[in-house]
Short mmCIF file of C-alpha atoms in Angstrom, two decimals:
data_model
loop_
_atom_site.label_atom_id
_atom_site.label_comp_id
_atom_site.label_asym_id
_atom_site.label_seq_id
_atom_site.Cartn_x
_atom_site.Cartn_y
_atom_site.Cartn_z
CA UNK A 986 103.71 86.11 -122.46
CA UNK A 987 104.94 86.32 -126.05
CA UNK A 988 104.68 84.24 -129.20
CA UNK A 989 107.75 82.82 -130.94
CA UNK A 990 107.39 85.32 -133.80
CA UNK A 991 107.33 88.22 -131.36
CA UNK A 992 110.46 86.98 -129.57
CA UNK A 993 112.35 86.44 -132.81
CA UNK A 994 111.45 90.01 -133.86
CA UNK A 995 112.38 91.60 -130.53
CA UNK A 996 114.56 94.67 -130.49
CA UNK A 997 116.70 95.95 -127.63
CA UNK A 998 113.95 98.45 -126.81
CA UNK A 999 111.41 95.62 -126.43
CA UNK A 1000 113.67 93.89 -123.93
CA UNK A 1001 114.40 96.88 -121.72
CA UNK A 1002 113.02 96.47 -118.21
CA UNK A 1003 112.38 92.72 -118.65
CA UNK A 1004 114.09 90.13 -116.47
CA UNK A 1005 112.13 87.23 -117.93
CA UNK A 1006 110.37 86.41 -121.17
CA UNK A 1007 107.43 84.02 -121.23
CA UNK A 1008 106.98 82.11 -124.48
CA UNK A 1009 103.70 80.36 -125.21
CA UNK A 1010 103.74 76.67 -126.02
CA UNK A 1011 107.42 76.37 -125.06
CA UNK A 1012 107.20 72.67 -124.20
CA UNK A 1013 105.73 71.85 -127.61
CA UNK A 1014 108.27 73.80 -129.68
CA UNK A 1015 110.91 71.99 -131.73
CA UNK A 1016 114.41 72.08 -130.25
CA UNK A 1017 115.75 74.17 -133.12
CA UNK A 1018 113.07 76.81 -132.50
CA UNK A 1019 113.95 76.91 -128.81
CA UNK A 1020 117.62 77.33 -129.65
CA UNK A 1021 116.81 80.22 -131.99
CA UNK A 1022 114.79 81.96 -129.26
CA UNK A 1023 117.53 81.51 -126.68
CA UNK A 1024 120.22 82.71 -129.05
CA UNK A 1025 118.18 85.77 -130.03
CA UNK A 1026 117.56 86.71 -126.40
CA UNK A 1027 121.22 86.24 -125.50
CA UNK A 1028 122.28 88.58 -128.28
CA UNK A 1029 119.77 91.21 -127.20
CA UNK A 1030 120.77 90.91 -123.54
CA UNK A 1031 124.37 91.40 -124.54
CA UNK A 1032 123.41 94.60 -126.36
CA UNK A 1033 121.30 95.81 -123.49
CA UNK A 1034 124.35 96.12 -121.21
CA UNK A 1035 122.32 95.88 -118.08
CA UNK A 1036 120.52 99.14 -118.81
CA UNK A 1037 117.16 99.24 -117.07
CA UNK A 1038 114.59 101.78 -118.17
CA UNK A 1039 110.95 101.92 -119.09
CA UNK A 1040 109.81 102.59 -122.63
CA UNK A 1041 106.41 104.07 -123.37
CA UNK A 1042 104.35 101.67 -125.46
CA UNK A 1043 102.40 102.74 -128.53
CA UNK A 1044 98.73 102.16 -127.64
CA UNK A 1045 97.95 100.71 -131.07
CA UNK A 1046 100.88 98.30 -130.90
CA UNK A 1047 99.95 97.36 -127.33
CA UNK A 1048 96.36 96.62 -128.29
CA UNK A 1049 97.55 94.47 -131.20
CA UNK A 1050 99.95 92.55 -128.93
CA UNK A 1051 97.17 91.97 -126.42
CA UNK A 1052 94.84 90.77 -129.19
CA UNK A 1053 97.40 88.26 -130.47
CA UNK A 1054 98.14 87.14 -126.92
CA UNK A 1055 94.49 86.40 -126.20
CA UNK A 1056 94.15 84.37 -129.40
CA UNK A 1057 97.33 82.43 -128.62
CA UNK A 1058 96.32 81.86 -124.99
CA UNK A 1059 93.07 80.31 -126.18
CA UNK A 1060 94.85 77.96 -128.56
CA UNK A 1061 97.87 77.04 -126.45
CA UNK A 1062 97.52 75.48 -123.04
CA UNK A 1063 101.11 75.40 -121.92
CA UNK A 1064 103.82 78.03 -121.60
CA UNK A 1065 107.30 78.39 -120.23
CA UNK A 1066 109.60 81.13 -119.09
CA UNK A 1067 113.09 82.02 -120.19
CA UNK A 1068 114.78 84.03 -117.49
CA UNK A 1069 116.95 86.63 -119.09
CA UNK A 1070 120.06 86.99 -116.93
CA UNK A 1071 120.27 90.45 -115.36
CA UNK A 1072 124.00 90.48 -116.07
CA UNK A 1073 125.53 90.69 -119.50
CA UNK A 1074 129.04 89.71 -118.40
CA UNK A 1075 131.21 88.96 -115.40
CA UNK A 1076 132.05 92.62 -114.90
CA UNK A 1077 128.36 93.53 -114.56
CA UNK A 1078 127.86 90.66 -112.13
CA UNK A 1079 130.74 91.76 -109.92
CA UNK A 1080 129.60 95.37 -109.98
CA UNK A 1081 126.08 94.37 -108.93
CA UNK A 1082 127.49 92.17 -106.17
CA UNK A 1083 129.65 95.06 -104.96
CA UNK A 1084 126.63 97.40 -104.81
CA UNK A 1085 124.57 94.82 -102.92
CA UNK A 1086 127.36 94.09 -100.44
CA UNK A 1087 127.80 97.80 -99.76
CA UNK A 1088 124.07 98.13 -99.19
CA UNK A 1089 124.08 95.07 -96.92
CA UNK A 1090 126.95 96.37 -94.80
CA UNK A 1091 125.41 99.83 -94.57
CA UNK A 1092 122.08 98.33 -93.54
CA UNK A 1093 123.67 96.32 -90.74
CA UNK A 1094 125.86 99.20 -89.53
CA UNK A 1095 122.84 101.52 -89.42
CA UNK A 1096 120.84 99.13 -87.24
CA UNK A 1097 118.71 97.34 -89.82
CA UNK A 1098 118.22 93.61 -90.27
CA UNK A 1099 118.79 92.14 -93.76
CA UNK A 1100 116.36 89.62 -95.20
CA UNK A 1101 119.08 86.96 -95.64
CA UNK A 1102 122.88 86.54 -95.49
CA UNK A 1103 124.72 88.39 -98.23
CA UNK A 1104 127.06 85.42 -98.66
CA UNK A 1105 124.26 83.55 -100.43
CA UNK A 1106 124.74 85.81 -103.45
CA UNK A 1107 122.22 86.19 -106.24
CA UNK A 1108 121.58 82.45 -106.47
CA UNK A 1109 119.25 82.66 -103.46
CA UNK A 1110 116.89 84.87 -105.48
CA UNK A 1111 116.12 81.99 -107.85
CA UNK A 1112 115.93 79.33 -105.11
CA UNK A 1113 115.06 81.25 -101.92
CA UNK A 1114 114.13 78.20 -99.78
CA UNK A 1115 113.31 79.38 -96.22
CA UNK A 1116 113.62 83.02 -97.34
CA UNK A 1117 110.95 82.62 -100.03
CA UNK A 1118 108.31 84.97 -98.63
CA UNK A 1119 110.51 87.88 -97.59
CA UNK A 1120 112.64 87.69 -100.75
CA UNK A 1121 109.49 87.71 -102.89
CA UNK A 1122 108.45 90.89 -101.08
CA UNK A 1123 111.74 92.71 -101.63
CA UNK A 1124 112.05 91.53 -105.23
CA UNK A 1125 108.65 93.05 -105.95
CA UNK A 1126 109.86 96.35 -104.45
CA UNK A 1127 113.26 96.44 -106.17
CA UNK A 1128 114.30 97.87 -109.53
CA UNK A 1129 116.08 95.93 -110.91
CA UNK A 1130 114.63 92.94 -109.06
CA UNK A 1131 117.98 91.60 -107.84
CA UNK A 1132 118.95 94.75 -105.87
CA UNK A 1133 117.05 93.60 -102.77
CA UNK A 1134 119.54 94.87 -100.17
CA UNK A 1135 119.63 98.25 -101.87
CA UNK A 1136 115.85 98.44 -101.54
CA UNK A 1137 116.00 97.36 -97.90
CA UNK A 1138 118.59 100.03 -97.14
CA UNK A 1139 116.45 102.66 -98.84
CA UNK A 1140 113.41 101.61 -96.79
CA UNK A 1141 115.40 101.58 -93.53
CA UNK A 1142 116.82 105.04 -94.15
CA UNK A 1143 113.33 106.30 -94.91
CA UNK A 1144 112.25 104.92 -91.53
CA UNK A 1145 115.19 106.66 -89.82
CA UNK A 1146 114.05 109.96 -91.33
CA UNK A 1147 110.53 109.18 -90.16
CA UNK A 1148 111.82 108.68 -86.61
CA UNK A 1149 113.32 112.16 -86.58
CA UNK A 1150 110.26 113.78 -88.17
CA UNK A 1151 107.76 112.19 -85.82
CA UNK A 1152 109.86 113.11 -82.79
CA UNK A 1153 110.06 116.74 -83.83
CA UNK A 1154 106.30 116.86 -84.20
CA UNK A 1155 105.35 115.21 -80.89
CA UNK A 1156 108.15 116.55 -78.68
CA UNK A 1157 107.56 120.15 -79.77
CA UNK A 1158 103.98 119.74 -78.63
CA UNK A 1159 104.85 117.84 -75.46
CA UNK A 1160 102.91 114.80 -76.68
CA UNK A 1161 105.56 112.11 -77.12
CA UNK A 1162 103.63 109.69 -74.81
CA UNK A 1163 100.75 109.93 -77.30
CA UNK A 1164 103.04 108.68 -80.06
CA UNK A 1165 104.22 105.81 -77.88
CA UNK A 1166 100.59 104.90 -77.13
CA UNK A 1167 99.70 104.92 -80.83
CA UNK A 1168 102.48 102.44 -81.54
CA UNK A 1169 101.20 100.22 -78.73
CA UNK A 1170 97.59 100.47 -79.95
CA UNK A 1171 98.57 99.45 -83.46
CA UNK A 1172 100.35 96.39 -82.12
CA UNK A 1173 97.34 95.40 -80.02
CA UNK A 1174 94.97 95.80 -82.97
CA UNK A 1175 97.04 93.24 -84.85
CA UNK A 1176 97.33 90.81 -81.95
CA UNK A 1177 100.94 91.65 -81.12
CA UNK A 1178 101.60 91.57 -77.39
CA UNK A 1179 104.34 93.22 -75.39
CA UNK A 1180 105.19 96.61 -73.99
CA UNK A 1181 106.39 99.57 -76.04
CA UNK A 1182 109.22 101.65 -74.62
CA UNK A 1183 110.38 104.46 -76.89
CA UNK A 1184 112.64 107.38 -76.02
CA UNK A 1185 112.43 110.98 -77.15
CA UNK A 1186 116.16 110.76 -77.88
CA UNK A 1187 116.22 108.08 -80.57
CA UNK A 1188 119.97 107.66 -80.28
CA UNK A 1189 119.49 106.36 -76.73
CA UNK A 1190 117.17 103.57 -77.86
CA UNK A 1191 118.34 99.97 -78.07
CA UNK A 1192 118.25 98.04 -81.33
CA UNK A 1193 115.18 96.17 -80.12
CA UNK A 1194 113.38 99.41 -79.31
CA UNK A 1195 114.21 100.77 -82.78
CA UNK A 1196 112.89 97.56 -84.30
CA UNK A 1197 109.60 97.79 -82.39
CA UNK A 1198 109.21 101.35 -83.64
CA UNK A 1199 109.98 100.19 -87.19
CA UNK A 1200 107.34 97.52 -86.79
CA UNK A 1201 104.85 100.19 -85.76
CA UNK A 1202 105.60 102.26 -88.86
CA UNK A 1203 105.17 99.22 -91.13
CA UNK A 1204 101.89 98.32 -89.42
CA UNK A 1205 100.72 101.88 -90.02
CA UNK A 1206 101.35 101.39 -93.75
CA UNK A 1207 99.57 98.03 -93.59
CA UNK A 1208 96.52 99.70 -92.10
CA UNK A 1209 96.54 102.27 -94.89
CA UNK A 1210 96.50 99.38 -97.40
CA UNK A 1211 93.65 97.83 -95.46
CA UNK A 1212 91.71 101.08 -95.72
CA UNK A 1213 92.40 101.25 -99.47
CA UNK A 1214 91.05 97.71 -99.87
CA UNK A 1215 87.83 98.73 -98.10
CA UNK A 1216 87.50 101.84 -100.25
CA UNK A 1217 88.15 99.82 -103.43
CA UNK A 1218 85.46 97.31 -102.39
CA UNK A 1219 82.96 100.09 -101.80
CA UNK A 1220 83.82 101.76 -105.09
CA UNK A 1221 83.44 98.46 -106.96
CA UNK A 1222 80.13 97.68 -105.27
CA UNK A 1223 78.81 101.13 -106.20
CA UNK A 1224 79.87 100.69 -109.83
CA UNK A 1225 78.35 97.19 -110.01
CA UNK A 1226 75.09 98.48 -108.51
CA UNK A 1227 74.90 101.29 -111.09
CA UNK A 1228 75.63 98.79 -113.86
CA UNK A 1229 72.85 96.50 -112.68
CA UNK A 1230 70.38 99.41 -112.42
CA UNK A 1231 71.19 100.29 -116.03
CA UNK A 1232 70.24 96.74 -117.03
CA UNK A 1233 73.73 95.90 -118.28
CA UNK A 1234 75.24 92.46 -117.55
CA UNK A 1235 78.41 92.58 -115.48
CA UNK A 1236 81.49 90.39 -115.59
CA UNK A 1237 80.33 87.58 -113.27
CA UNK A 1238 81.82 84.32 -114.46
CA UNK A 1239 83.85 86.15 -117.11
CA UNK A 1240 86.46 88.08 -115.14
CA UNK A 1241 89.01 85.77 -113.50
CA UNK A 1242 91.48 87.06 -110.96
CA UNK A 1243 95.09 86.62 -111.94
CA UNK A 1244 94.20 85.68 -115.53
CA UNK A 1245 95.90 88.31 -117.63
CA UNK A 1246 94.66 86.84 -120.90
CA UNK A 1247 91.01 87.14 -119.84
CA UNK A 1248 91.53 90.64 -118.51
CA UNK A 1249 93.28 91.66 -121.74
CA UNK A 1250 90.38 90.32 -123.82
CA UNK A 1251 87.87 92.25 -121.73
CA UNK A 1252 89.95 95.44 -122.00
CA UNK A 1253 90.21 95.13 -125.76
CA UNK A 1254 86.49 94.52 -126.09
CA UNK A 1255 85.68 97.50 -123.86
CA UNK A 1256 88.15 99.73 -125.69
CA UNK A 1257 86.50 98.84 -129.00
CA UNK A 1258 83.01 99.56 -127.64
CA UNK A 1259 84.16 102.83 -126.10
CA UNK A 1260 85.85 103.93 -129.32
CA UNK A 1261 82.75 103.19 -131.41
CA UNK A 1262 80.43 104.93 -128.94
CA UNK A 1263 82.72 107.98 -128.78
CA UNK A 1264 82.74 108.24 -132.56
CA UNK A 1265 78.95 107.98 -132.70
CA UNK A 1266 78.58 110.65 -130.03
CA UNK A 1267 81.08 112.91 -131.80
CA UNK A 1268 79.29 112.53 -135.13
CA UNK A 1269 75.88 113.18 -133.57
CA UNK A 1270 77.22 116.22 -131.73
CA UNK A 1271 78.75 117.56 -134.94
CA UNK A 1272 75.47 117.04 -136.85
CA UNK A 1273 73.57 119.00 -134.20
CA UNK A 1274 76.13 121.82 -134.18
CA UNK A 1275 76.01 121.99 -137.98
CA UNK A 1276 72.21 122.21 -138.01
CA UNK A 1277 72.27 124.98 -135.40
CA UNK A 1278 74.87 126.89 -137.39
CA UNK A 1279 72.86 126.57 -140.62
CA UNK A 1280 69.70 127.70 -138.84
CA UNK A 1281 71.47 130.79 -137.50
CA UNK A 1282 72.66 131.58 -141.01
CA UNK A 1283 69.13 131.24 -142.38
CA UNK A 1284 67.82 133.56 -139.66
CA UNK A 1285 70.57 136.16 -140.19
CA UNK A 1286 70.08 139.57 -141.81
CA UNK A 1287 72.19 138.52 -144.77
CA UNK A 1288 69.36 136.38 -146.12
CA UNK A 1289 66.32 137.90 -147.82
CA UNK A 1290 62.77 136.58 -148.00
CA UNK A 1291 63.75 134.71 -151.14
CA UNK A 1292 67.09 132.89 -150.98
CA UNK A 1293 69.10 132.13 -154.08
CA UNK A 1294 71.22 129.01 -153.90
CA UNK A 1295 74.30 130.92 -155.04
CA UNK A 1296 73.82 133.37 -152.18
CA UNK A 1297 73.33 130.52 -149.74
CA UNK A 1298 76.56 128.87 -150.89
CA UNK A 1299 78.39 132.20 -150.78
CA UNK A 1300 77.42 132.62 -147.10
CA UNK A 1301 78.93 129.24 -146.32
CA UNK A 1302 82.09 130.12 -148.27
CA UNK A 1303 82.49 133.34 -146.31
CA UNK A 1304 82.16 131.46 -143.02
CA UNK A 1305 84.80 128.96 -144.14
CA UNK A 1306 87.24 131.74 -145.10
CA UNK A 1307 86.70 133.48 -141.75
CA UNK A 1308 87.33 130.23 -139.84
CA UNK A 1309 90.58 129.67 -141.72
CA UNK A 1310 91.73 133.21 -140.94
CA UNK A 1311 91.02 132.67 -137.26
CA UNK A 1312 93.05 129.47 -137.34
CA UNK A 1313 95.97 131.23 -139.02
CA UNK A 1314 96.21 133.90 -136.34
CA UNK A 1315 95.99 131.47 -133.40
CA UNK A 1316 99.45 131.19 -131.71
CA UNK A 1317 100.84 127.74 -132.33
CA UNK A 1318 101.61 125.45 -129.40
CA UNK A 1319 104.82 124.27 -131.03
CA UNK A 1320 106.31 127.75 -130.58
CA UNK A 1321 106.26 127.18 -126.82
CA UNK A 1322 107.08 123.48 -127.01
CA UNK A 1323 110.32 124.19 -128.87
CA UNK A 1324 111.59 126.15 -125.85
CA UNK A 1325 109.70 124.10 -123.28
CA UNK A 1326 112.60 123.43 -120.94
CA UNK A 1327 113.90 126.62 -119.43
CA UNK A 1328 117.60 125.85 -119.48
CA UNK A 1329 119.25 123.37 -117.13
CA UNK A 1330 117.03 122.34 -114.23
CA UNK A 1331 118.70 123.34 -110.94
CA UNK A 1332 119.26 120.93 -108.08
CA UNK A 1333 116.41 120.74 -105.52
CA UNK A 1334 118.91 121.71 -102.82
CA UNK A 1335 119.18 125.18 -104.39
CA UNK A 1336 115.79 126.16 -103.03
CA UNK A 1337 115.53 129.68 -104.45
CA UNK A 1338 116.72 128.71 -107.95
CA UNK A 1339 114.53 125.60 -107.87
CA UNK A 1340 111.40 127.58 -106.99
CA UNK A 1341 112.17 130.27 -109.56
CA UNK A 1342 112.74 127.65 -112.26
CA UNK A 1343 109.41 126.01 -111.51
CA UNK A 1344 107.55 129.33 -111.53
CA UNK A 1345 108.76 129.91 -115.08
CA UNK A 1346 108.00 126.33 -116.07
CA UNK A 1347 104.47 126.48 -114.63
CA UNK A 1348 103.74 129.64 -116.63
CA UNK A 1349 105.05 128.00 -119.81
CA UNK A 1350 103.01 124.88 -119.25
CA UNK A 1351 99.86 126.87 -118.60
CA UNK A 1352 100.48 128.91 -121.75
CA UNK A 1353 101.07 125.71 -123.70
CA UNK A 1354 97.79 124.28 -122.44
CA UNK A 1355 95.90 127.44 -123.43
CA UNK A 1356 97.44 127.43 -126.90
CA UNK A 1357 96.66 123.77 -127.44
CA UNK A 1358 93.02 124.39 -126.50
CA UNK A 1359 92.73 127.47 -128.73
CA UNK A 1360 94.38 125.68 -131.66
CA UNK A 1361 92.11 122.65 -131.27
CA UNK A 1362 88.98 124.83 -131.13
CA UNK A 1363 90.04 126.79 -134.21
CA UNK A 1364 90.63 123.58 -136.18
CA UNK A 1365 87.20 122.29 -135.14
CA UNK A 1366 85.61 125.50 -136.40
CA UNK A 1367 87.30 125.07 -139.79
CA UNK A 1368 86.10 121.47 -140.02
CA UNK A 1369 82.54 122.52 -139.13
CA UNK A 1370 82.63 125.34 -141.71
CA UNK A 1371 83.80 122.85 -144.37
CA UNK A 1372 80.88 120.58 -143.53
CA UNK A 1373 78.53 123.58 -143.72
CA UNK A 1374 79.94 124.41 -147.15
CA UNK A 1375 79.34 120.85 -148.38
CA UNK A 1376 75.81 120.88 -146.94
CA UNK A 1377 74.95 124.17 -148.67
CA UNK A 1378 76.15 122.86 -152.01
CA UNK A 1379 74.16 119.64 -151.64
CA UNK A 1380 70.90 121.23 -150.42
CA UNK A 1381 68.10 120.30 -152.83
CA UNK A 1382 66.43 123.69 -152.74
CA UNK A 1383 66.57 124.58 -156.43
CA UNK A 1384 67.92 127.89 -157.68
CA UNK A 1385 65.62 129.85 -155.40
CA UNK A 1386 63.70 129.07 -152.24
CA UNK A 1387 61.57 131.05 -149.84
CA UNK A 1388 63.32 131.88 -146.60
CA UNK A 1389 60.51 130.41 -144.50
CA UNK A 1390 60.77 127.13 -146.38
CA UNK A 1391 64.55 127.03 -145.88
CA UNK A 1392 64.15 127.71 -142.17
CA UNK A 1393 61.53 124.97 -141.83
CA UNK A 1394 63.77 122.45 -143.62
CA UNK A 1395 66.73 123.25 -141.38
CA UNK A 1396 64.55 123.12 -138.24
CA UNK A 1397 63.46 119.61 -139.24
CA UNK A 1398 67.11 118.78 -139.76
CA UNK A 1399 67.86 120.14 -136.28
CA UNK A 1400 65.08 118.14 -134.62
CA UNK A 1401 66.16 114.94 -136.35
CA UNK A 1402 69.72 115.45 -135.05
CA UNK A 1403 68.70 115.48 -131.38
CA UNK A 1404 67.59 111.83 -130.82
CA UNK A 1405 70.82 110.27 -132.18
CA UNK A 1406 72.85 112.48 -129.86
CA UNK A 1407 70.80 111.47 -126.82
CA UNK A 1408 71.11 107.81 -127.78
CA UNK A 1409 74.86 108.17 -128.24
CA UNK A 1410 75.16 109.85 -124.84
CA UNK A 1411 73.21 107.07 -123.15
CA UNK A 1412 75.31 104.41 -124.87
CA UNK A 1413 78.50 106.18 -123.78
CA UNK A 1414 77.20 106.37 -120.22
CA UNK A 1415 76.53 102.63 -120.13
CA UNK A 1416 79.92 101.79 -121.59
CA UNK A 1417 81.56 104.06 -119.02
CA UNK A 1418 79.74 102.14 -116.30
CA UNK A 1419 81.18 98.89 -117.65
CA UNK A 1420 84.61 100.49 -117.72
CA UNK A 1421 84.30 101.55 -114.09
CA UNK A 1422 83.40 98.00 -113.05
CA UNK A 1423 86.24 96.50 -115.06
CA UNK A 1424 88.68 99.04 -113.66
CA UNK A 1425 87.33 98.41 -110.16
CA UNK A 1426 87.84 94.66 -110.46
CA UNK A 1427 91.45 95.05 -111.60
CA UNK A 1428 92.13 97.83 -109.08
CA UNK A 1429 90.78 95.79 -106.18
CA UNK A 1430 92.90 92.82 -107.21
CA UNK A 1431 96.01 95.02 -107.35
CA UNK A 1432 95.37 96.63 -103.95
CA UNK A 1433 94.60 93.28 -102.35
CA UNK A 1434 97.88 91.97 -103.75
CA UNK A 1435 99.78 94.90 -102.26
CA UNK A 1436 98.02 94.34 -98.93
CA UNK A 1437 98.96 90.65 -98.85
CA UNK A 1438 102.55 91.48 -99.82
CA UNK A 1439 102.83 93.96 -96.97
CA UNK A 1440 101.49 91.38 -94.52
CA UNK A 1441 104.52 89.27 -95.42
CA UNK A 1442 106.81 92.08 -94.27
CA UNK A 1443 104.84 92.55 -91.04
CA UNK A 1444 105.06 88.84 -90.18
CA UNK A 1445 108.79 88.74 -90.94
CA UNK A 1446 109.42 91.80 -88.74
CA UNK A 1447 107.57 90.15 -85.86
CA UNK A 1448 109.69 86.99 -86.17
CA UNK A 1449 112.83 89.10 -86.02
CA UNK A 1450 111.46 90.96 -82.99
CA UNK A 1451 110.75 87.72 -81.13
CA UNK A 1452 114.27 86.47 -81.84
CA UNK A 1453 115.80 89.76 -80.67
CA UNK A 1454 113.63 89.77 -77.54
CA UNK A 1455 114.61 86.18 -76.76
CA UNK A 1456 118.28 87.03 -77.16
CA UNK A 1457 117.77 90.06 -74.89
CA UNK A 1458 116.23 87.89 -72.16
CA UNK A 1459 119.02 85.32 -72.46
CA UNK A 1460 121.59 88.07 -72.21
CA UNK A 1461 119.83 89.49 -69.12
CA UNK A 1462 119.71 86.07 -67.48
CA UNK A 1463 123.41 85.54 -68.12
CA UNK A 1464 124.10 88.91 -66.55
CA UNK A 1465 122.02 87.98 -63.52
CA UNK A 1466 123.86 84.69 -63.18
CA UNK A 1467 127.14 86.55 -63.22
CA UNK A 1468 125.77 88.92 -60.59
CA UNK A 1469 124.79 85.88 -58.46
CA UNK A 1470 128.33 84.54 -58.81
CA UNK A 1471 129.85 87.86 -57.82
CA UNK A 1472 127.34 88.16 -54.99
CA UNK A 1473 128.23 84.71 -53.72
CA UNK A 1474 131.94 85.41 -53.81
CA UNK A 1475 131.46 88.70 -52.04
CA UNK A 1476 129.27 87.02 -49.40
CA UNK A 1477 131.97 84.45 -48.74
CA UNK A 1478 134.54 87.20 -48.45
CA UNK A 1479 132.32 89.15 -46.08
CA UNK A 1480 131.74 86.01 -43.98
CA UNK A 1481 135.43 85.47 -43.63
CA UNK A 1482 135.97 89.14 -42.87
CA UNK A 1483 133.17 89.14 -40.28
CA UNK A 1484 135.17 86.87 -38.02
CA UNK A 1485 137.54 89.76 -37.51
CA UNK A 1486 135.50 92.92 -38.24
CA UNK A 1487 131.92 91.85 -37.48
CA UNK A 1488 130.66 94.36 -40.19
CA UNK A 1489 128.46 92.55 -42.84
CA UNK A 1490 127.71 94.46 -46.13
CA UNK A 1491 125.48 92.02 -47.94
CA UNK A 1492 122.37 94.26 -47.93
CA UNK A 1493 123.87 96.83 -50.30
CA UNK A 1494 124.79 94.19 -52.86
CA UNK A 1495 121.37 92.55 -52.62
CA UNK A 1496 119.71 95.93 -53.23
CA UNK A 1497 121.77 96.53 -56.38
CA UNK A 1498 120.84 93.08 -57.66
CA UNK A 1499 117.12 93.71 -57.16
CA UNK A 1500 117.25 96.97 -59.10
CA UNK A 1501 119.04 95.20 -61.91
CA UNK A 1502 116.26 92.62 -62.12
CA UNK A 1503 113.60 95.30 -62.09
CA UNK A 1504 115.37 97.24 -64.85
CA UNK A 1505 115.65 94.13 -67.00
CA UNK A 1506 111.95 93.41 -66.60
CA UNK A 1507 110.92 96.88 -67.77
CA UNK A 1508 112.96 96.42 -70.97
CA UNK A 1509 111.31 93.12 -71.94
CA UNK A 1510 109.24 93.16 -75.16
CA UNK A 1511 107.83 89.62 -74.92
#
């Protein structure tokens, strides 16, 4: 949700990946302001040329946008949405339609079932009517959101690969009946009745049998989502319990599911608290390290029983020079980063080249990580030495001081640095607990949403299965009726022939009919 000022200052980069723009207070805006917003968006969409890509957001800019959004959400009660058309011109529309039709035809020819007729075009995505649930599922799993048949084809082909993989595993071990039983057990756990008849040779399976197997694979994914929901609940409960034990109020009555404005406000508040606590901890840690370093210098052999201030300062200057020398000789990370990519990345199909390329890349990345760590540590040492230099110059010890006195003063300094560090650590721990609860609340909401979305797919698949099974039974009954007709005609012919030959053959035909009925019954999935 954006303000008018943000929309009017949009760039093409801001619009990338968006198929709609929500503007706060839309119903209360003057008509001329609305027209300006629409015109601005149209111009940007035209420049975008249907390019869809994600752009990494600057954290500072994101935090500022969230802050403004929260303020605006509190002051404005109504909002509206401008849907940015996914097509910049007629050519883009026709190209997208062509891709979707190809995906639709491929899906049908490969044995899949589309979510809706392709003849309905893209208009059905905005007004899905009876296809509302299943279209909402595929739109949420499509990038861009209007390539729903392309996403369905991708999912169906992934299932086809799964069929081959699972068969190799179970047939090589002589356990294919175990796989068939697992599919049946999953169906029973979810209240789905009917037999499961799968074949080791997938190409010999009927479309209905493939669909039942597809249903089993989707249910397996649903159960994994169900397990993730349970784990997320347990993780959240554990975090909330730790938060309560620490005596910190949680987010009861504050966090509201589905309210992005509230969640954004809580995130911004937590980020601010975490940033302040981290700074306090860092400062306290640096003060302790500085005191320890000064104490070691006072205890070193380079200091006599009587310490002159000039000598004390000179020791600090020497340490600073040495730290700067160490920083200068540390290999710079940018030297590796400049040649980070080792030539053109080979195609994954070229297995040997691919593995060799990644071996080299892994070594470079590990070397880069080591250099970054070494460079960061060397810079920290320089900063600490600079602080030690400033402390030596500001020590109120006069021109001369006894070494024992200097040591006692620095020991007091060291002891006084410990409590602030412990307090900062405890504060950081408590803020981290709040962060875990906040993250757990949002994570649980996301996983529950995914779980509910997948249930939509499972229900839709079952409706398709029932329709296919009903059609299969009707087809079988029609076949039986035809067999009855042929049987009747043959019986009449045999009756007429019996007057001359006296050799009835009705038993053989009746036996074939019975087998046909038995075979049809074993293939029923109702």
